[in-house]
Coordinates of C-alpha atoms in Angstrom, one line a residue:
M1 CA 9.5 12.9 28.9
L2 CA 10.3 11.5 25.5
S3 CA 10.3 13.2 22.2
P4 CA 9.0 11.3 19.1
Q5 CA 11.1 9.7 16.4
P6 CA 12.1 12.2 13.9
F7 CA 11.2 11.9 10.3
I8 CA 14.6 12.6 9.1
F9 CA 14.6 12.9 5.3
P10 CA 13.6 15.2 2.5
S11 CA 12.0 14.1 -0.7
N12 CA 14.9 15.0 -3.0
L13 CA 17.0 11.8 -3.1
S14 CA 18.9 9.6 -5.3
M15 CA 19.1 5.8 -5.1
T16 CA 20.8 2.8 -6.5
I17 CA 19.3 -0.7 -6.7
S18 CA 21.2 -3.9 -7.0
F19 CA 20.0 -7.5 -7.0
N20 CA 22.4 -10.4 -6.4
N21 CA 19.8 -12.8 -7.6
P22 CA 16.5 -12.5 -9.6
L23 CA 6.9 39.5 -9.0
L24 CA 8.4 41.1 -6.3
S25 CA 11.6 39.3 -6.9
S26 CA 12.9 42.8 -7.2
S27 CA 9.9 45.1 -7.0
F28 CA 8.7 46.5 -10.3
L29 CA 8.2 50.3 -10.1
H30 CA 5.2 51.9 -11.5
Q31 CA 6.4 53.5 -14.8
P32 CA 4.5 55.0 -17.7
L33 CA 4.6 52.7 -20.8
N34 CA 7.0 55.1 -22.5
S35 CA 9.4 55.1 -19.5
P36 CA 13.1 54.8 -20.4
T37 CA 13.3 52.3 -17.5
F38 CA 11.2 49.8 -19.5
P39 CA 11.4 50.9 -23.1
Y40 CA 10.3 47.6 -24.5
V41 CA 7.6 46.7 -22.0
S42 CA 4.1 46.6 -23.4
I43 CA 2.3 45.8 -20.2
F44 CA 1.5 48.0 -17.2
F45 CA 2.2 46.5 -13.8
P46 CA -0.5 47.5 -11.4
K47 CA -0.1 48.1 -7.7
I48 CA -0.1 45.0 -5.5
S49 CA -3.3 46.1 -3.9
N50 CA -5.4 46.2 -7.1
P51 CA -8.0 43.4 -7.2
I52 CA -8.1 40.6 -9.9
S53 CA -10.9 38.2 -10.5
P54 CA -9.7 35.0 -12.1
N55 CA -10.8 31.7 -10.7
R56 CA -8.3 31.1 -8.0
Y57 CA -9.5 27.7 -6.9
I58 CA -10.3 24.4 -8.5
P59 CA -13.0 22.6 -6.5
I60 CA -11.7 19.1 -7.1
K61 CA -10.8 16.7 -4.3
S62 CA -7.6 15.4 -5.7
I63 CA -6.1 16.4 -9.1
T64 CA -3.1 15.6 -11.2
K65 CA -0.6 18.1 -12.4
A66 CA -1.8 17.7 -15.9
S67 CA -5.5 18.4 -15.0
M68 CA -4.4 21.4 -13.0
E69 CA -2.6 22.8 -16.0
S70 CA -5.5 22.2 -18.3
R71 CA -8.0 23.8 -16.0
N72 CA -6.0 26.7 -14.9
P73 CA -7.6 29.9 -16.3
T74 CA -4.3 31.6 -16.6
Q75 CA -3.4 29.4 -19.5
R76 CA -6.2 30.9 -21.5
R77 CA -5.8 34.4 -20.4
S78 CA -2.7 35.1 -18.4
S79 CA -3.0 37.6 -15.5
S80 CA 0.6 37.1 -14.4
P81 CA 3.3 39.6 -15.1
R82 CA 5.7 38.8 -17.9
K83 CA 8.8 36.8 -17.2
F84 CA 12.2 38.5 -17.5
K85 CA 15.4 36.6 -17.8
P86 CA 17.5 37.4 -14.7
R87 CA 20.9 39.0 -15.2
H88 CA 22.6 37.0 -12.5
G89 CA 23.5 33.3 -12.4
T90 CA 22.2 30.6 -10.2
S91 CA 25.2 30.0 -8.0
R92 CA 24.8 29.7 -4.3
R93 CA 26.6 33.1 -3.9
S94 CA 24.3 34.9 -6.3
T95 CA 21.2 33.2 -4.8
L96 CA 22.2 34.4 -1.3
K97 CA 22.9 37.9 -2.6
K98 CA 19.6 38.0 -4.4
S99 CA 17.6 36.7 -1.5
L100 CA 19.0 39.2 1.0
S101 CA 18.8 42.3 -1.3
Q102 CA 15.2 41.7 -2.6
E103 CA 12.5 44.2 -1.6
Q104 CA 9.8 43.2 0.8
V105 CA 6.4 42.6 -0.6
D106 CA 3.5 44.3 1.1
F107 CA 0.0 43.0 0.6
T108 CA -2.7 45.7 1.2
K109 CA -5.6 44.1 -0.6
P110 CA -8.3 42.9 1.8
V111 CA -8.5 39.1 2.3
P112 CA -11.5 37.7 0.5
E113 CA -14.3 36.1 2.5
D114 CA -13.3 32.6 1.2
P115 CA -9.5 32.7 1.1
V116 CA -7.3 29.9 -0.2
V117 CA -3.9 28.9 1.0
G118 CA -1.2 27.2 -1.1
I119 CA 1.0 24.8 0.8
I120 CA 4.3 23.8 -0.8
G121 CA 5.3 20.4 0.6
G122 CA 3.3 17.3 1.6
G123 CA 5.2 16.0 4.5
M124 CA 3.8 15.8 8.0
S125 CA 4.0 19.6 8.7
G126 CA 2.3 20.5 5.4
L127 CA -0.4 17.9 5.9
T128 CA -1.2 18.9 9.4
C129 CA -1.3 22.5 8.3
A130 CA -3.9 21.6 5.7
L131 CA -5.9 19.7 8.2
Q132 CA -5.9 22.5 10.7
L133 CA -6.9 25.0 8.1
E134 CA -9.9 22.9 7.2
K135 CA -10.9 22.8 10.9
R136 CA -10.8 26.6 10.7
G137 CA -12.9 26.6 7.6
I138 CA -10.1 27.6 5.2
R139 CA -9.5 25.9 1.8
S140 CA -6.0 24.9 0.7
T141 CA -4.1 23.1 -2.0
V142 CA -1.1 20.9 -1.1
F143 CA 1.7 20.7 -3.7
D144 CA 4.0 17.7 -3.3
T145 CA 6.9 16.3 -5.4
G146 CA 6.2 12.7 -4.3
I147 CA 5.7 10.3 -7.2
H148 CA 4.7 7.3 -5.0
G149 CA 2.7 9.3 -2.4
L150 CA 2.6 12.0 0.2
G151 CA 4.7 12.1 3.3
G152 CA 8.1 13.5 2.6
R153 CA 10.3 11.9 5.2
M154 CA 7.6 9.4 6.1
G155 CA 8.9 6.9 3.5
T156 CA 8.1 3.2 3.0
R157 CA 9.4 1.1 0.2
M158 CA 7.5 -1.9 -1.1
I159 CA 9.3 -4.3 -3.5
D160 CA 6.5 -5.8 -5.5
H161 CA 8.2 -8.8 -7.0
Q162 CA 9.6 -9.8 -3.6
P163 CA 7.8 -9.9 -0.2
L164 CA 10.0 -7.0 0.9
I165 CA 9.0 -3.9 2.9
F166 CA 11.2 -1.1 4.4
D167 CA 10.5 2.0 6.4
H168 CA 13.4 3.9 5.0
A169 CA 13.0 7.2 6.8
A170 CA 10.9 7.7 10.0
Q171 CA 11.1 4.6 12.1
F172 CA 8.7 5.2 14.9
F173 CA 7.4 8.1 17.1
T174 CA 6.3 8.9 20.6
V175 CA 3.8 11.4 21.9
T176 CA 4.3 14.2 24.5
N177 CA 2.3 17.1 23.2
P178 CA -1.5 17.2 23.9
K179 CA -2.4 18.5 20.4
F180 CA -0.3 15.7 18.8
A181 CA -1.8 13.2 21.2
E182 CA -5.3 14.2 19.9
L183 CA -4.2 13.6 16.4
V184 CA -2.6 10.2 17.2
D185 CA -5.8 9.1 19.0
G186 CA -7.7 9.7 15.8
W187 CA -5.1 7.6 13.9
L188 CA -5.5 4.8 16.5
K189 CA -9.3 4.8 16.1
R190 CA -8.9 4.5 12.4
G191 CA -6.4 1.7 12.6
L192 CA -3.6 3.7 11.0
V193 CA -1.0 3.3 13.7
R194 CA -0.3 0.8 16.5
E195 CA 2.2 0.4 19.4
W196 CA 5.6 -1.0 18.5
L197 CA 6.0 -3.8 21.0
G198 CA 9.4 -5.1 19.7
T199 CA 12.5 -4.7 21.8
I200 CA 14.4 -1.5 21.1
G201 CA 17.6 -0.2 22.7
E202 CA 21.3 0.7 22.3
L203 CA 23.8 -1.6 20.6
E204 CA 27.4 -1.0 21.4
V205 CA 30.2 -2.2 19.1
G206 CA 30.9 -5.8 19.9
G207 CA 27.3 -6.9 20.4
H208 CA 26.6 -5.3 23.8
F209 CA 22.9 -4.5 23.8
V210 CA 21.0 -2.4 26.4
P211 CA 17.2 -2.5 26.0
F212 CA 15.0 0.6 26.6
P213 CA 12.1 0.4 29.0
S214 CA 8.7 -0.2 27.5
K215 CA 7.5 3.3 28.3
P216 CA 6.8 5.7 26.7
T217 CA 4.7 4.1 24.1
K218 CA 6.4 3.8 20.7
Y219 CA 4.1 4.1 17.6
I220 CA 4.5 2.9 14.1
G221 CA 2.3 3.0 11.0
V222 CA 0.4 -0.2 10.6
N223 CA 1.5 -0.7 7.0
G224 CA 4.6 1.5 7.3
M225 CA 4.8 5.3 7.5
R226 CA 3.9 6.2 3.9
P227 CA 0.3 4.9 4.1
L228 CA -0.2 7.0 7.2
A229 CA 0.7 10.1 5.3
D230 CA -1.5 9.2 2.4
S231 CA -4.5 8.6 4.7
L232 CA -4.2 12.0 6.5
L233 CA -6.3 13.8 3.9
S234 CA -8.6 11.0 2.9
Q235 CA -11.6 12.5 4.9
T236 CA -11.1 16.1 4.0
S237 CA -13.4 18.3 1.9
L238 CA -11.5 21.6 1.7
V239 CA -8.1 20.3 0.7
N240 CA -6.8 19.7 -2.8
V241 CA -3.6 17.7 -3.5
V242 CA -1.5 18.3 -6.6
R243 CA 1.3 15.8 -7.2
P244 CA 3.9 15.2 -8.5
C245 CA 4.5 19.0 -8.7
W246 CA 7.7 20.9 -7.9
V247 CA 6.7 24.6 -7.4
S248 CA 9.6 26.6 -8.8
T249 CA 8.4 30.2 -8.8
L250 CA 6.5 32.4 -6.4
E251 CA 5.2 35.7 -7.8
P252 CA 3.2 38.2 -5.7
F253 CA 0.9 40.0 -8.2
N254 CA -2.4 41.9 -7.7
G255 CA -2.7 40.9 -4.1
T256 CA -2.3 37.2 -4.5
W257 CA 0.5 34.7 -4.8
H258 CA 1.0 33.1 -8.3
L259 CA 2.6 29.7 -8.2
S260 CA 4.2 28.0 -11.2
E261 CA 6.3 25.0 -12.1
K262 CA 8.9 25.7 -14.8
G263 CA 6.6 28.4 -16.3
K264 CA 3.4 26.4 -16.0
P265 CA 0.8 28.1 -13.8
C266 CA -0.2 26.2 -10.6
G267 CA -2.8 28.6 -9.4
Q268 CA -3.0 31.7 -7.2
F269 CA -3.5 32.0 -3.5
D270 CA -4.3 34.5 -0.8
A271 CA -1.4 33.1 1.4
I272 CA 1.3 30.5 1.1
V273 CA 3.1 28.1 3.4
I274 CA 6.6 26.7 2.7
A275 CA 6.6 23.2 4.2
H276 CA 9.9 22.0 3.0
N277 CA 13.6 23.1 3.4
G278 CA 17.0 22.8 1.9
K279 CA 18.6 24.3 -1.2
C280 CA 15.4 24.0 -3.2
A281 CA 13.4 26.0 -0.7
N282 CA 16.2 28.6 -0.7
R283 CA 16.1 28.9 -4.5
L284 CA 12.3 29.3 -4.3
L285 CA 12.5 32.1 -1.8
A286 CA 15.5 33.8 -3.3
A287 CA 13.4 36.1 -5.6
S288 CA 10.0 35.9 -3.9
G289 CA 9.8 39.3 -2.2
L290 CA 10.2 37.7 1.2
P291 CA 13.7 38.7 2.4
L292 CA 13.0 38.1 6.1
I293 CA 11.6 34.6 5.6
A294 CA 14.4 33.8 3.1
R295 CA 17.0 34.9 5.6
Q296 CA 15.6 32.7 8.3
M297 CA 15.4 29.7 6.0
K298 CA 19.0 30.1 4.9
R299 CA 20.2 30.0 8.6
L300 CA 19.1 26.4 8.8
E301 CA 21.9 23.8 8.6
L302 CA 21.2 20.2 7.6
S303 CA 23.2 17.0 7.9
S304 CA 23.6 14.2 5.4
I305 CA 22.6 10.6 6.0
W306 CA 23.0 7.4 3.9
A307 CA 20.2 4.8 4.1
L308 CA 20.9 1.2 3.2
L309 CA 18.0 -1.2 2.7
A310 CA 19.1 -4.8 2.8
A311 CA 17.2 -8.1 2.6
F312 CA 18.8 -11.3 4.0
E313 CA 17.8 -14.9 3.4
D314 CA 18.4 -15.9 7.0
P315 CA 17.8 -14.0 10.2
L316 CA 20.6 -11.8 11.6
P317 CA 22.0 -12.9 15.0
T318 CA 20.2 -10.4 17.2
A319 CA 19.1 -12.6 20.1
L320 CA 20.1 -11.3 23.5
N321 CA 20.5 -14.8 24.8
A322 CA 18.9 -18.2 24.5
E323 CA 15.9 -17.2 26.6
S324 CA 15.1 -13.7 25.1
L325 CA 13.6 -12.3 22.0
P326 CA 15.9 -10.7 19.4
F327 CA 15.8 -6.9 19.2
E328 CA 13.9 -5.2 16.4
G329 CA 15.5 -1.7 16.6
A330 CA 18.8 -0.4 17.9
F331 CA 20.7 2.9 18.1
V332 CA 24.3 1.9 17.3
K333 CA 27.2 3.3 19.3
G334 CA 30.9 3.1 18.6
V335 CA 30.7 2.4 14.8
D336 CA 31.7 5.1 12.4
S337 CA 29.4 4.1 9.5
V338 CA 26.1 3.0 11.2
S339 CA 23.9 4.9 13.7
W340 CA 20.6 2.9 13.5
M341 CA 19.4 -0.5 12.4
A342 CA 15.9 -1.9 12.4
N343 CA 14.2 -5.2 11.4
N344 CA 11.2 -4.2 9.2
T345 CA 10.0 -7.8 8.8
K346 CA 9.5 -8.1 12.5
K347 CA 8.4 -4.6 13.0
L348 CA 5.8 -4.3 10.2
L349 CA 4.9 -7.9 9.4
A350 CA 5.5 -9.6 12.7
S351 CA 6.8 -12.5 10.6
D352 CA 9.3 -15.2 11.6
S353 CA 9.4 -16.7 8.1
G354 CA 10.8 -15.5 4.8
P355 CA 13.6 -13.1 4.3
E356 CA 14.5 -10.3 6.8
C357 CA 14.3 -6.7 5.6
W358 CA 16.6 -4.3 7.5
T359 CA 17.1 -0.6 7.4
F360 CA 20.5 0.8 8.3
F361 CA 21.3 4.5 8.7
S362 CA 24.8 5.9 8.6
T363 CA 26.1 8.5 11.1
A364 CA 26.0 12.1 10.1
T365 CA 29.9 12.2 10.1
F366 CA 30.0 9.3 7.7
G367 CA 27.4 11.0 5.5
K368 CA 29.4 14.2 5.4
Q369 CA 32.6 12.4 4.6
N370 CA 31.0 10.5 1.7
K371 CA 28.6 13.1 0.4
V372 CA 28.3 13.3 -3.4
P373 CA 25.7 15.0 -5.7
Q374 CA 22.4 13.3 -5.1
E375 CA 21.5 13.6 -8.8
S376 CA 24.3 11.3 -9.9
I377 CA 25.9 9.1 -7.3
P378 CA 29.1 7.4 -8.7
T379 CA 29.2 3.6 -8.8
T380 CA 32.4 3.6 -6.9
T381 CA 30.7 5.6 -4.1
V382 CA 27.8 3.2 -4.0
D383 CA 30.2 0.2 -3.6
K384 CA 32.3 2.0 -1.0
V385 CA 29.4 3.2 1.2
K386 CA 27.6 -0.2 1.0
E387 CA 30.7 -2.1 2.0
A388 CA 31.5 0.2 4.8
M389 CA 28.0 0.1 6.2
L390 CA 27.7 -3.7 6.1
E391 CA 31.1 -3.9 7.8
G392 CA 29.7 -1.5 10.5
V393 CA 26.7 -3.8 11.0
E394 CA 29.1 -6.7 11.4
K395 CA 31.1 -4.9 14.1
A396 CA 28.0 -3.7 15.9
L397 CA 26.7 -7.3 16.1
G398 CA 30.1 -8.5 17.4
L399 CA 30.6 -10.9 14.4
S400 CA 34.0 -11.9 13.1
K401 CA 35.3 -10.2 10.0
S402 CA 33.6 -11.2 6.7
S403 CA 31.2 -13.5 8.5
L404 CA 28.0 -11.4 7.9
Q405 CA 25.8 -13.1 5.3
K406 CA 25.6 -11.3 2.0
P407 CA 22.2 -9.7 1.4
F408 CA 20.4 -10.8 -1.8
F409 CA 18.8 -7.4 -2.2
T410 CA 20.2 -3.9 -1.4
R411 CA 19.1 -0.4 -2.2
L412 CA 21.2 2.6 -1.2
Q413 CA 20.2 6.2 -1.1
L414 CA 21.6 9.5 0.1
W415 CA 19.5 11.9 2.0
G416 CA 21.6 15.0 1.3
A417 CA 19.6 17.3 3.6
A418 CA 18.5 14.9 6.3
L419 CA 18.4 16.4 9.8
P420 CA 18.5 19.9 11.1
T421 CA 21.6 20.7 13.3
N422 CA 20.3 24.0 14.5
T423 CA 16.9 25.5 15.4
P424 CA 15.2 28.7 16.4
G425 CA 13.0 26.8 18.8
I426 CA 9.7 28.3 17.7
P427 CA 6.6 26.6 16.4
C428 CA 6.4 28.4 13.0
I429 CA 7.4 31.5 11.0
F430 CA 4.9 34.0 9.6
D431 CA 5.3 37.2 7.7
P432 CA 2.0 39.1 7.7
R433 CA 3.2 41.7 5.2
G434 CA 3.9 39.0 2.6
R435 CA 1.1 36.6 3.8
A436 CA 3.6 33.8 3.9
G437 CA 4.6 31.2 6.5
I438 CA 7.0 28.4 7.1
C439 CA 6.5 25.1 9.0
G440 CA 8.6 22.1 9.6
D441 CA 10.1 19.9 12.3
W442 CA 13.3 21.9 12.4
L443 CA 11.6 24.9 13.9
L444 CA 11.1 23.1 17.2
G445 CA 13.6 20.2 17.0
S446 CA 13.7 17.1 14.9
S447 CA 10.8 14.8 15.3
L448 CA 7.4 13.7 13.8
E449 CA 5.7 15.4 16.7
A450 CA 7.6 18.7 16.1
A451 CA 6.5 18.7 12.4
A452 CA 2.9 18.1 13.3
I453 CA 2.8 20.9 15.9
S454 CA 4.6 23.3 13.5
G455 CA 2.0 22.7 10.8
I456 CA -0.9 23.2 13.3
A457 CA 0.8 26.4 14.6
V458 CA 1.2 28.1 11.2
A459 CA -2.4 27.2 10.2
D460 CA -3.7 28.8 13.3
Q461 CA -1.6 31.9 12.8
I462 CA -2.9 32.3 9.3
A463 CA -6.5 31.7 10.3
D464 CA -6.2 34.3 13.1
Y465 CA -4.7 36.7 10.6
F466 CA -7.6 36.1 8.1
E467 CA -10.2 36.6 10.8
Q468 CA -8.9 40.1 11.4
G469 CA -9.2 40.9 7.7
G470 CA -5.6 40.5 6.8
P471 CA -4.1 43.7 8.1
C472 CA -0.5 44.6 7.1
T473 CA 0.7 44.7 10.6
D474 CA 3.5 43.3 12.6
E475 CA 1.0 42.1 15.3
F476 CA 0.8 38.7 13.6
A477 CA 4.5 38.4 12.7
I478 CA 6.3 35.5 14.3
G479 CA 9.8 34.0 14.0
L480 CA 11.2 36.6 11.6
H481 CA 14.1 37.6 13.8
D482 CA 14.7 34.7 16.2
E483 CA 18.2 33.5 16.6
Y484 CA 19.2 29.9 16.1
K485 CA 20.9 27.5 18.5
P486 CA 22.6 24.1 18.1
L487 CA 20.3 21.1 18.1
E488 CA 21.5 18.0 19.9
G489 CA 20.3 14.5 19.6
H490 CA 20.9 11.2 17.9
D491 CA 22.3 11.2 14.4
I492 CA 18.8 10.3 13.2
G493 CA 17.1 12.9 15.4
Q494 CA 16.0 13.8 18.9
F495 CA 14.7 11.3 21.4
L496 CA 14.3 13.1 24.7
G497 CA 14.6 10.5 27.4
L498 CA 16.1 7.9 25.1
E499 CA 19.6 9.5 24.9
S500 CA 21.0 7.2 27.4
V501 CA 20.0 4.2 29.6
D502 CA 21.0 3.8 33.2
Q503 CA 23.1 0.7 32.8
T504 CA 23.3 0.2 36.6
T505 CA 19.6 -0.7 36.6
T506 CA 19.4 -2.2 33.1
P507 CA 22.3 -4.5 32.5
A508 CA 23.9 -4.9 29.1
L509 CA 23.4 -8.2 27.3
T510 CA 25.9 -9.6 24.8
L511 CA 24.5 -11.0 21.6
A512 CA 24.8 -14.7 21.1
T513 CA 27.2 -15.3 18.1

């Protein structure tokens, strides 16, 4: 059985373009107003179980961050506790210490009849979580940092002034899980995805190509992966989307979660779901009152991957021989700087004319060796990485040194937290005491399917919990103490059944040069 193509990249990225031609963070104690503990505090902090009655939900299909801020009732009359400047710094060591020493929040307030869930992250897992919650009759708001659209690692780049298109994250996916198959069937009926019929296989250094068999079916977004993500919520009625928005603070107060972005209120919710990972998620959880969830998230280890998008005036020499079609996607073996290459022009446009748009991914080892701060990539690193990756493409295709044509367009970006390298092997994490959950591909593996199944799982867990009235019980706890194990697979993710090809039955073919 085959596992789907992973979507491999987070939304926090840096890129360089070049053209060669034109508050239970630490639980507040109940103290009298004249308590020596808080001698200057002029507000009383009620118990977490006390009810509040601000408007918790904005009944708008899709809203911008600005409209969310203008409509949020907490701007007119704040019901959140006052902010206190932390005494510690923001180093990784202090963040780790703070997250592990924080007190556990306990929600005892009954869940309202019409609860609302806040979902932080609009990738595949966050979107399927919202969809499944709607199926269970539960409203939600999805907060996403994407400027161009939803999707997280389902990224597609369109260059408007050129006929250029690139899937620069998830490349394709396959289906093995029945629940995911049901979701994909709906996409097929709506014309959002189709089968990728191009030749895909393994390319060994020197131009030795081994094609994969046609089965299992490999799917791609009809117009790239990004439109698929944007269309997921197009027919929903109980889901709001707020973007671009980077939720920076979680505060449990009066029985609900208060979310904010750099001090600006984003609303309050009866439960929350963290649908992203990496150091930003770790910072978010460090003072949240969720030590068990924070600990599990911190155990996750992630690799780094460079992505090089390149457009060439003439086709690259990828024909197997004079009688066969050129390949459209290949896992590269034996090259230090390149692990995958795909022809987006053939894959997405099925075009034989015009420039060829290629996506190249580095190996995880190369990414680690050349990792730099994503916020400011030095020009020298850009030049070095680009040169090394193009040389790797040249070696993989079996071309002579310096014979690869120079691309007229390139864009390089670093996915600093690309792929999980370990996993607890569970569908989701949920803390019933704190009414908070986690979903993501890394909980089950590293694939688009794993992300979708994780989002569905955490939604069902929350819905079941709500149906019981939201008891503060460990009966609904999942994943809070599971151990991690190493995660194996390709440098761009897991492909069960595609790890190797029996070369005794499928002969290798040398590229014509």
